[in-house]
Coordinates of C-alpha atoms in Angstrom, one line a residue:
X1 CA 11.7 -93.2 55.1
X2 CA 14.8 -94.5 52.9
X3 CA 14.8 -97.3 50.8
X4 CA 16.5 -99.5 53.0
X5 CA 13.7 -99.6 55.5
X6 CA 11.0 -100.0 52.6
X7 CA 13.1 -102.7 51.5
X8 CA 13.3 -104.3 55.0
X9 CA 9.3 -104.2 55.2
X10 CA 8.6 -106.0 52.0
X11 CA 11.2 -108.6 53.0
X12 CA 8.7 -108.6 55.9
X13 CA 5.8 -109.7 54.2
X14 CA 6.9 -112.4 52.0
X15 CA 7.9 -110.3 49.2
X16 CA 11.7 -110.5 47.7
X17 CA 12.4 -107.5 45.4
X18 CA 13.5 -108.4 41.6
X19 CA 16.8 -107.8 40.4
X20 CA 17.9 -107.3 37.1
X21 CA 17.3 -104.8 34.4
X22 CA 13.9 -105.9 33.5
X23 CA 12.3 -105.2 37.0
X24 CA 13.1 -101.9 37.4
X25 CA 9.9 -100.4 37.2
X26 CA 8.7 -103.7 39.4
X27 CA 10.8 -102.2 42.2
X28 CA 10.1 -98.6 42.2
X29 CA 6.6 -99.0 42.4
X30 CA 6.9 -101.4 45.8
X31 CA 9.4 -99.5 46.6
X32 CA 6.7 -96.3 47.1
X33 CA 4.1 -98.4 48.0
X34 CA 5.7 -99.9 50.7
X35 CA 6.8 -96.3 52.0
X36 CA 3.8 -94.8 52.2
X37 CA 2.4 -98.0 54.1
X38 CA 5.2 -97.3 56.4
X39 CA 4.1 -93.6 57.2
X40 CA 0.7 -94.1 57.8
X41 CA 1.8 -97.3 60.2
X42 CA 4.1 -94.3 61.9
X43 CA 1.2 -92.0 62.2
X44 CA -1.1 -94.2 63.7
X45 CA 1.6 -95.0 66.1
X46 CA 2.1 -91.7 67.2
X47 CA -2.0 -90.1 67.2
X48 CA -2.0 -93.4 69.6
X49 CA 0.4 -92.6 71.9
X50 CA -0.5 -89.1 72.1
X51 CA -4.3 -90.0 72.9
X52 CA -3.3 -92.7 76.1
X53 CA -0.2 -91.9 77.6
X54 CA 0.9 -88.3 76.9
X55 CA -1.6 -86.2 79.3
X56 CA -0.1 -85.4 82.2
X57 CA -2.7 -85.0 84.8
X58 CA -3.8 -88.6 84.1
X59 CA -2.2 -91.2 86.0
X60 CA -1.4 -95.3 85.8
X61 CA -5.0 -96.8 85.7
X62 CA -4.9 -99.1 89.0
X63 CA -6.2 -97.7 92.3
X64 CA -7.9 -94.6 90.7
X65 CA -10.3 -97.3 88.8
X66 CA -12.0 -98.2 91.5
X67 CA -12.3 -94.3 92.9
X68 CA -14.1 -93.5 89.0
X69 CA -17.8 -94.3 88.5
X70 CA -19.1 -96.6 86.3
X71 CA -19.9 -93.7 83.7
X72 CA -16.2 -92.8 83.5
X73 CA -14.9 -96.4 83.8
X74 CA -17.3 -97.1 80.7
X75 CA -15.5 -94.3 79.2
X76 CA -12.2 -95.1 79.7
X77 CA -13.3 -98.6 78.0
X78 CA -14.7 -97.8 75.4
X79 CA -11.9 -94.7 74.5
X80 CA -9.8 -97.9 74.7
X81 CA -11.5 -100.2 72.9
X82 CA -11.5 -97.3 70.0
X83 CA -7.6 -97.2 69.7
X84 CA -6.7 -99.6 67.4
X85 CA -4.7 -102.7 68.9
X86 CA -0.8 -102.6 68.6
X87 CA 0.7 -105.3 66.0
X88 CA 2.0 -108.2 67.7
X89 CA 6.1 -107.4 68.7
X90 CA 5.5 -103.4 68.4
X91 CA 6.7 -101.7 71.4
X92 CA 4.5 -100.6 74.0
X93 CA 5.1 -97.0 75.6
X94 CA 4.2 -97.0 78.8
X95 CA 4.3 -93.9 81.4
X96 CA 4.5 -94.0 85.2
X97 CA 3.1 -91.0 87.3
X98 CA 3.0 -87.7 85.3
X99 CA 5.4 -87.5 81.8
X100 CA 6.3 -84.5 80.3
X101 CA 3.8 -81.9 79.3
X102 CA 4.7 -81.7 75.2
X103 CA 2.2 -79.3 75.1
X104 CA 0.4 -80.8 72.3
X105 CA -3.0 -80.1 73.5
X106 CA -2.8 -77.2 76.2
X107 CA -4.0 -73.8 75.5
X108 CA -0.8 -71.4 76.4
X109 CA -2.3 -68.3 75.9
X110 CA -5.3 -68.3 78.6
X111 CA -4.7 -67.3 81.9
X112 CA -4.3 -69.9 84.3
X113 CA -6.4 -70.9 87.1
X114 CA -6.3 -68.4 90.5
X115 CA -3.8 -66.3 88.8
X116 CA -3.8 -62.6 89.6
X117 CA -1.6 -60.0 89.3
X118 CA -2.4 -57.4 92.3
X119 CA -0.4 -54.8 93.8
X120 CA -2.3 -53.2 96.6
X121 CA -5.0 -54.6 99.4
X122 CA -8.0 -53.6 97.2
X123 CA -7.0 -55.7 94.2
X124 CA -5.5 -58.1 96.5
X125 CA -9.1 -58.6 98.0
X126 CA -10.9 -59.1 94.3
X127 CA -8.6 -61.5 94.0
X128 CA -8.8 -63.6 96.4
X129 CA -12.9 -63.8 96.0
X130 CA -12.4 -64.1 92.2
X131 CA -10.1 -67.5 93.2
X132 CA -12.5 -68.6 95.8
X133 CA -15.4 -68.6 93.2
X134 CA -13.4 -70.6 90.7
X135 CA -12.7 -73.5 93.4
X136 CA -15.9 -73.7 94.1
X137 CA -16.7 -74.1 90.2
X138 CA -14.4 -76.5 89.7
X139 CA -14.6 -79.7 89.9
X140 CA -14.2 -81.8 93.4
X141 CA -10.5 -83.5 94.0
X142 CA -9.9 -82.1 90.7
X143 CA -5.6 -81.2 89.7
X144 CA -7.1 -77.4 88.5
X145 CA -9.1 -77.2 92.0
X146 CA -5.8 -78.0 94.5
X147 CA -3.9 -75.7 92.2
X148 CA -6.3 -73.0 92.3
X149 CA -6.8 -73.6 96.4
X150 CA -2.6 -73.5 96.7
X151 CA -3.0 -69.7 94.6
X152 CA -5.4 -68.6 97.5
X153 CA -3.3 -70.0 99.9
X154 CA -0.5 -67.5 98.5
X155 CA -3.0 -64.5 98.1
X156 CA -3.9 -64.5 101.5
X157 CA -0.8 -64.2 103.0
X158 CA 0.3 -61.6 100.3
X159 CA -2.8 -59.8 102.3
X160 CA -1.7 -60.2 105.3
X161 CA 1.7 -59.2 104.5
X162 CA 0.5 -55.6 103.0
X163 CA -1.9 -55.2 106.2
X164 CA 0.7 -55.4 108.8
X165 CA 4.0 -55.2 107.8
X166 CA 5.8 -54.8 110.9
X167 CA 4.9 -58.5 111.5
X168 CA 8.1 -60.0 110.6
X169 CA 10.5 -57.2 111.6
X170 CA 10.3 -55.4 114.8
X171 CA 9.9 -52.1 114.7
X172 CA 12.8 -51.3 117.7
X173 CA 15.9 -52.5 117.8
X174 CA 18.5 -51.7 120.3
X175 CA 22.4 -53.0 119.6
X176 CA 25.2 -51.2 120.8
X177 CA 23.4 -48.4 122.7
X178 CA 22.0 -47.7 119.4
X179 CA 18.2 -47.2 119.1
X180 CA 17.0 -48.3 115.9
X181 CA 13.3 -47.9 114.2
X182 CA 12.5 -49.2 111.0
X183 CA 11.7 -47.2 108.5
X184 CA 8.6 -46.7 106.2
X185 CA 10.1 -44.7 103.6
X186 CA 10.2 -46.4 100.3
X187 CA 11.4 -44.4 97.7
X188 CA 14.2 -42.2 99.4
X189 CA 17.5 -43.8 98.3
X190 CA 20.2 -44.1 101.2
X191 CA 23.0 -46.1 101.5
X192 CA 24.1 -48.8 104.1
X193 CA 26.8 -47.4 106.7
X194 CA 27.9 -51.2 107.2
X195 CA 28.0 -52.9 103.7
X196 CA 28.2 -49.3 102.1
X197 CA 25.8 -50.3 99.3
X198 CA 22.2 -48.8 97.7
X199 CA 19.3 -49.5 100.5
X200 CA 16.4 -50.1 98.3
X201 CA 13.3 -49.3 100.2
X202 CA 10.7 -51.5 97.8
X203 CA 12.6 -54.6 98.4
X204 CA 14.6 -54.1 101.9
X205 CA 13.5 -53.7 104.7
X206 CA 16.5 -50.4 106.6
X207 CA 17.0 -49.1 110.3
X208 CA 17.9 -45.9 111.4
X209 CA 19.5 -45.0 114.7
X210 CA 17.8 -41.9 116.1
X211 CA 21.0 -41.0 118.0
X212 CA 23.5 -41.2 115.5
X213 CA 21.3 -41.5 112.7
X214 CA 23.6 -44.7 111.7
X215 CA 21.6 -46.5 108.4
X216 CA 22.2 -49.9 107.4
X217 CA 20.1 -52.8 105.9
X218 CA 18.2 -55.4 108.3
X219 CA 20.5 -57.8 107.4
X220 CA 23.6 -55.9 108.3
X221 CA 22.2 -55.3 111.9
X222 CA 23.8 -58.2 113.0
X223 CA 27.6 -57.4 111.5
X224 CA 27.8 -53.8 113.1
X225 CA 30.7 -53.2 115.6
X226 CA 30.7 -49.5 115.5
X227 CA 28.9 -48.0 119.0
X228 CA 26.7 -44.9 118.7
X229 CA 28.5 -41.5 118.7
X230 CA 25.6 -40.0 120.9
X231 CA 26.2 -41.8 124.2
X232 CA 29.6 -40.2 123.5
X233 CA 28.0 -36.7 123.2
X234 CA 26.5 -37.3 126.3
X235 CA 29.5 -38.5 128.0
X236 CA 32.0 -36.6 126.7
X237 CA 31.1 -33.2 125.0
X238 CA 34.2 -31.6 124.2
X239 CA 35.5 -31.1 121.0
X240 CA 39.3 -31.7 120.0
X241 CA 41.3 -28.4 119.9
X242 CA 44.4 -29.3 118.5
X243 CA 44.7 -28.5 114.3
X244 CA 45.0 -32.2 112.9
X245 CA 47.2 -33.9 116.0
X246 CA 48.8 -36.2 113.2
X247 CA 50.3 -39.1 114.9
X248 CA 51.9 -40.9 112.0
X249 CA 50.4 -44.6 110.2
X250 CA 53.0 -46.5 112.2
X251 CA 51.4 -45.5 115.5
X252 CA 48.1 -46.9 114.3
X253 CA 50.5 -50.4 113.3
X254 CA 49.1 -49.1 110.3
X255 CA 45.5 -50.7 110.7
X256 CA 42.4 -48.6 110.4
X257 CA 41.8 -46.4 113.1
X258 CA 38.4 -47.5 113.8
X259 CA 37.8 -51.4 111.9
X260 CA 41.7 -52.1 112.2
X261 CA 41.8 -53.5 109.0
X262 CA 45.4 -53.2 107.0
X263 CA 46.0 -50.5 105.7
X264 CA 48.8 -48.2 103.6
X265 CA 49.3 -44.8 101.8
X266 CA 50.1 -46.6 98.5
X267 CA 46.2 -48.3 98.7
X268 CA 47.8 -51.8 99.4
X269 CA 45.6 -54.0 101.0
X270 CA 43.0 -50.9 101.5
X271 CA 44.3 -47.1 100.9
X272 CA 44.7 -45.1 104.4
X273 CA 42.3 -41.9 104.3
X274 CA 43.4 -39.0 106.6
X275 CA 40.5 -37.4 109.1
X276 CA 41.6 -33.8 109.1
X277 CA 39.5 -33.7 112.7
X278 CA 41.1 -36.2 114.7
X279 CA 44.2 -36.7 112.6
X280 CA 43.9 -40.0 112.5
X281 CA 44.1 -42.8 109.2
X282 CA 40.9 -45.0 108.0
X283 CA 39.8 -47.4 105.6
X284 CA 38.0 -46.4 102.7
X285 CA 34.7 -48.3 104.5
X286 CA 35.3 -45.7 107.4
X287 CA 36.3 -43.1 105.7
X288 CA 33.9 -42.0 102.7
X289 CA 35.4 -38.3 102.0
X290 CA 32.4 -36.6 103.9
X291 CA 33.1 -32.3 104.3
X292 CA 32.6 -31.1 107.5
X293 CA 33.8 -27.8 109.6
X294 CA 36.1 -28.1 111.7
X295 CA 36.2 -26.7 114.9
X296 CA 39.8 -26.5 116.0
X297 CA 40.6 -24.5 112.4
X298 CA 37.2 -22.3 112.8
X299 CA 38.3 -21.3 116.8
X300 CA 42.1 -20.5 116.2
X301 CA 42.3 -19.1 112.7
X302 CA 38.3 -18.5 111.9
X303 CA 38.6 -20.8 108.8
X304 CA 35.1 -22.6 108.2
X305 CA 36.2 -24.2 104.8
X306 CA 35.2 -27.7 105.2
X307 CA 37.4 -30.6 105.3
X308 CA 37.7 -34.6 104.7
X309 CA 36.2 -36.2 107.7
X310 CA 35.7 -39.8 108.5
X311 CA 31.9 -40.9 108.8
X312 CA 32.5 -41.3 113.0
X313 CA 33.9 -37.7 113.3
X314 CA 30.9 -36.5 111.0
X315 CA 28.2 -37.8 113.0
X316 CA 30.4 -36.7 116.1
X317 CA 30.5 -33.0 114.5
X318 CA 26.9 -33.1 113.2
X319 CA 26.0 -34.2 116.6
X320 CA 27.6 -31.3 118.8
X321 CA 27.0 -28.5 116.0
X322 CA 24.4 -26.7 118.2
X323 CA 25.7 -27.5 121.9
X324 CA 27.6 -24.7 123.2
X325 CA 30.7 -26.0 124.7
X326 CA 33.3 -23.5 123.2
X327 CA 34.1 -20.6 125.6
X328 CA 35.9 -18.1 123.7
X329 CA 37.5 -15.9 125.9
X330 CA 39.3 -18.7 127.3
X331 CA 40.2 -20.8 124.3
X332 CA 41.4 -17.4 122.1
X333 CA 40.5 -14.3 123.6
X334 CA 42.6 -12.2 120.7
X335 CA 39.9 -13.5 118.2
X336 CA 37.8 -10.7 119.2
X337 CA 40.4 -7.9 118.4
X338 CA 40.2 -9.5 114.9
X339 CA 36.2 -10.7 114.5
X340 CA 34.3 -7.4 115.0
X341 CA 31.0 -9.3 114.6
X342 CA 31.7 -11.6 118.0
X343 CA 32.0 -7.7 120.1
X344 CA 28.6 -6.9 118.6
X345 CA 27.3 -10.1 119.9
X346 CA 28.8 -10.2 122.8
X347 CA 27.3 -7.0 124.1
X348 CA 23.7 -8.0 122.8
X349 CA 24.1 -11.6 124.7
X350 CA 24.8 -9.2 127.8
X351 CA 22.1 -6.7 127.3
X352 CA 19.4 -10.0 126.7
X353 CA 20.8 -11.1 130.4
X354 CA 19.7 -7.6 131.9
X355 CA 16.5 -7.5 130.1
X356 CA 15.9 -11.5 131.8
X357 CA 15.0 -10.1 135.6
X358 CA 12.5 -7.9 133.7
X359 CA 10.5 -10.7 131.7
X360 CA 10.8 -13.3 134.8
X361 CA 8.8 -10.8 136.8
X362 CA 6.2 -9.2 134.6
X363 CA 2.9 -11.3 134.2
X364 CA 2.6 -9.9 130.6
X365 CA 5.7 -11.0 129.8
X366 CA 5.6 -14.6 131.4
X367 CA 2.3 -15.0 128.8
X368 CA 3.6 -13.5 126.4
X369 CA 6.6 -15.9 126.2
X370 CA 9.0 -13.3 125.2
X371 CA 11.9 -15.2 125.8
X372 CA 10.7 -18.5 123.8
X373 CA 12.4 -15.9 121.0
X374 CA 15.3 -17.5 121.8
X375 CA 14.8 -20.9 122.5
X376 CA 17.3 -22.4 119.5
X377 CA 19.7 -20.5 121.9
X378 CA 18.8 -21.3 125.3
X379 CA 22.6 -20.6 126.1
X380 CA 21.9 -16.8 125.3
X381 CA 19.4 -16.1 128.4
X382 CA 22.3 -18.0 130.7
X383 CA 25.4 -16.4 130.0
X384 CA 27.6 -14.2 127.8
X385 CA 30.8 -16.7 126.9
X386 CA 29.5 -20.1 126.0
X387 CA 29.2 -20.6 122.0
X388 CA 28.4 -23.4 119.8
X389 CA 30.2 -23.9 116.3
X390 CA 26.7 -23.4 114.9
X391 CA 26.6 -19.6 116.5
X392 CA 30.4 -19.3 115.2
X393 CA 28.7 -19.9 111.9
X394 CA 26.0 -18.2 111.2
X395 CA 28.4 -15.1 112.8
X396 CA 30.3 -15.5 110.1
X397 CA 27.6 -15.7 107.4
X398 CA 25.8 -12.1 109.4
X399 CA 22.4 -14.5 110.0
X400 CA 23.8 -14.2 114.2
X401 CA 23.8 -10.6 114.2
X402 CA 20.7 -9.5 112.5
X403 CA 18.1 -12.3 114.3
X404 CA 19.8 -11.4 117.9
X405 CA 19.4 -7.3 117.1
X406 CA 15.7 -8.0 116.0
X407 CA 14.9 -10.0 119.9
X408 CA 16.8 -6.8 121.3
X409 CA 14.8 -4.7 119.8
X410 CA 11.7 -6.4 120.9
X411 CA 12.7 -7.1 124.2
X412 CA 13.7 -3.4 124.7
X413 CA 10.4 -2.2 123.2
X414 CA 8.1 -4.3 125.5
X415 CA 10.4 -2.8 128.9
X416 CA 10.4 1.0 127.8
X417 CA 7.2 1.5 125.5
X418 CA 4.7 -1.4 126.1
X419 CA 4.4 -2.5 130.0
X420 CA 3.9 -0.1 132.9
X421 CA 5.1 -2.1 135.4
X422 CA 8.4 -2.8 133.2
X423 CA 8.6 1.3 133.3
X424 CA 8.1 1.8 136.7
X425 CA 11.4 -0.5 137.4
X426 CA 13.4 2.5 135.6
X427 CA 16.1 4.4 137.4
X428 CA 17.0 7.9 137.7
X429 CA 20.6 9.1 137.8
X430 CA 21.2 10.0 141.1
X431 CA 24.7 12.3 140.2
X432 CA 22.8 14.3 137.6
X433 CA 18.7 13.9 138.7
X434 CA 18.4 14.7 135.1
X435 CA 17.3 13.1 132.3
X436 CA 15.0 10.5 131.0
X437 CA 14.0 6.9 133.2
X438 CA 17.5 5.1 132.7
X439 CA 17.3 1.3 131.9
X440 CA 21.1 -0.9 132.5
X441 CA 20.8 -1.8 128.4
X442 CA 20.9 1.6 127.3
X443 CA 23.7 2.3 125.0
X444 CA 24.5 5.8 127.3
X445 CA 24.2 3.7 130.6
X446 CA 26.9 2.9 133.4
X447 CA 25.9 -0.1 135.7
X448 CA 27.4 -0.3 139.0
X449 CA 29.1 -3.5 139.9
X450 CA 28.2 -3.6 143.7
X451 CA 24.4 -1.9 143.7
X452 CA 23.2 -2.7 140.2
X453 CA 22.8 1.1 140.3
X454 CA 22.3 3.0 136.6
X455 CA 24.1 6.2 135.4
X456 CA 24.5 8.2 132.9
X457 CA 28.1 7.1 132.0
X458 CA 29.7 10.6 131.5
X459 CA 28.0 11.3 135.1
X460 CA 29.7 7.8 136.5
X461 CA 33.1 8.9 135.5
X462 CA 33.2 12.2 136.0
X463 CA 32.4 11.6 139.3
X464 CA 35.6 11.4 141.7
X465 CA 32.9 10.2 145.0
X466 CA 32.3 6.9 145.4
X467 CA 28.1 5.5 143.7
X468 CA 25.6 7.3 146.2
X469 CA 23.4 4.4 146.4
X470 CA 26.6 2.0 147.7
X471 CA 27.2 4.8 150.6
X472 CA 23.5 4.7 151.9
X473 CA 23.4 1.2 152.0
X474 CA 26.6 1.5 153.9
X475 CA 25.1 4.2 156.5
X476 CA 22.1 1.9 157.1
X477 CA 23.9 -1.4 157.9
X478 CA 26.5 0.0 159.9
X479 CA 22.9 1.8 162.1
X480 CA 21.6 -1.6 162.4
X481 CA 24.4 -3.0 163.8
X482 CA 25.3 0.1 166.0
X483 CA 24.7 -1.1 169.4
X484 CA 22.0 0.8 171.7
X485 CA 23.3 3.3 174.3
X486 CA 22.1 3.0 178.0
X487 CA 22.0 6.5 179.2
X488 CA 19.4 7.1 176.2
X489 CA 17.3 4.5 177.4
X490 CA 17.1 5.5 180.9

């Protein structure tokens, strides 16, 4: 406290400090004496203050007198009483409803009342009956008891939460002829075809389309404008032929090809991204640089380096990879002068459709399931020409050739080894009556187109005649058709 205030209290009391040289030591001494009376004034002051007005959970004495017994009002008075009275003209501090907490007389460091930290529904539980036995221990209307009821409040529906957790979001959701389920997966990382950010599976709840396998955030479900690509697999499955059919940006009024957004080959408003598939121009939100086969460049010059795609044409492509809709022999026929791998397959695909009458009529076969061999190429056991771009590829990496000759070679075995009745359905050659039981997939075999007869093929050429089973047949319908002559009857 300076000098000036000391000065100011003795004034106060009656006392006017002495000038001259002669009453210096006079006026040091009151001087200090008056300070220190000053300080401990100020410290009463404040231990008063603190002890009635600075606790924040008690309120303005008034209508919560009359709700206190008369043990706690006789407390209150007498904690009253104890203060020592306020000098007349000393300001009073007074403190309506609940003042700020100082924290002059709270213990920071303890935990505070129903909090837990739980992560699953086992700790969850303890919890909660830990918090329910501290209410009931506390006292009754008590600030600490409605504090600790508002924590179980919170627990319990952080428990029901974890129990069900499809409560808030439904499971299906169907927009755009896209069939969306939510997933479960938590820690695989994705990213969000829409907003094309991180999907964090702790803390966001993520669809997936199970056509199109389209993935965005729950949020985002709302924003999507893009339809799914498999009800255009379904509709349409074709693939485009043409090597890049470049149009030009000016054809697209230089707008995204899918969004329509602005766009521009110098990457002003948004850069223009080429699909090498549909030769078209996207926006980098449609276009993310994804590598995919394509099938125009793998059907007329076998070339299976992957190239820029947008994200439409790669779900397109990933979609129809396995559906056979490419018939070569139409599209490029020259391709097997070139490919030497597509004649070996092509005359196992045909031997697999003469083996087929064998299996559908033999009761081993049928319970063996023979043909379930091939049932990631259903095509195979239905004709020769139809190929998918995932046959073209696994031709050109030799996986084609060495899996079909393996279900030949079983197939052939079960026919001419295993199953007598498969035997008996042999033929003979009927040029030569030589040889061993003939079968039409034999390597040495001639079939003939009309009668389904088998030959030895050096037999079938060699001979000038015309097949002997065709000209019986022939004698045999033309007898049944014959008419009957009268003379013989009578």
């Amino acid at each position: 406290m300076s000098l000036r205030a000391a000065g100011g209290s003795s004034a106060r009391r009656g006392r006017t400090p002495c000038s001259g040289r002669g009453a210096t030591g006079y006026n040091v001494a009151a001087a200090a004496a008056e300070f220190w009376w000053n300080a401990m004034e100020y410290d009463e002051k404040l231990a008063r203050f603190r002890q009635a007005h600075l606790n924040p959970f008690n309120k303005e004495l008034g209508p919560r007198q009359h709700e206190q017994g008369p043990s706690e009002q006789a407390l209150d008075i007498s904690s009253e009483e104890a203060l020592p009275e306020l000098p007349p003209g000393e300001p009073e501090f007074h403190c309506s409803g609940r003042v700020m907490d100082l924290g002059l007389s709270e213990d920071h460091f303890s935990r505070p009342v129903g909090l837990f930290l739980a992560s699953d529904v086992q700790q969850l539980q303890q919890a909660i009956e830990e918090c329910r036995q501290v209410i009931l221990e506390l006292p009754e209307q008590s600030e600490k008891q409605k504090d600790a009821v508002v924590r179980l409040i919170h627990l319990r529906l952080k428990l029901q939460e974890l129990q069900d957790p499809n409560e808030d979001e439904p499971n299906i959701r169907v927009l755009l002829e896209h069939r969306f389920y939510k997933e479960k997966s938590k820690s695989v990382k994705q990213a969000c075809d829409k907003c094309k950010t991180v999907i964090w599976g702790l803390l966001q709840t993520w669809y997936t389309c199970t056509g199109c396998y389209y993935r965005c955030h729950s949020k985002c479900l709302s924003l999507i404008s893009k339809p799914c690509v498999s009800s255009k697999v379904s509709h349409q499955a074709e693939y485009e032929l043409n090597i890049c059919p470049e149009t030009g940006l000016d054809s697209q009024d230089y707008r995204c090809a899918e969004c329509r957004v602005p766009i521009s080959l110098r990457g002003v408003p948004s850069e223009a991204r080429q699909c090498d598939y549909t030769g078209q121009y996207y926006c980098s939100h449609c276009h993310w640089n994804d590598l995919a086969v394509i099938p125009a460049r793998v059907v007329h010059n076998w070339d299976f380096e992957p190239r820029k795609v947008s994200r439409c044409s790669m779900r397109y492509l990933a979609l129809m990879v396995s559906r056979p809709v490419l018939r070569l022999r139409e599209i490029n026929p020259l391709l097997f002068n070139y490919v030497e791998e597509l004649v070996e397959i092509r005359k196992l695909r045909q031997d697999i459709l003469l083996m087929k009458p064998y299996f559908i009529t033999c009761k081993e076969a049928m319970e063996a399931r023979l043909l379930l061999q091939l049932q990631d190429r259903q095509h195979f056991v239905e004709n020769d020409e139809m190929y998918s771009i995932q046959d073209l590829l696994d031709v050109h990496v030799g996986r084609l050739g060495c899996s079909l000759t393996e279900t030949h070679t079983l197939f052939a075995k079960h026919i001419k080894l295993d199953c007598e009745r498969c035997q008996a359905k042999g033929f003979v050659c009927e040029l030569c009556r030589e040889g061993d039981v003939l079968f039409p997939f034999d390597s040495h075999t001639s079939v003939c187109a009309d009668c389904s007869a088998v030959f030895h093929r050096d037999c079938y050429y060699d001979n000038s005649t015309t097949c002997p089973k065709c000209a019986r047949l022939n004698l045999r319908k033309q007898s049944l058709f014959q008419e009957p002559d009268p003379d013989l009857d009578a």
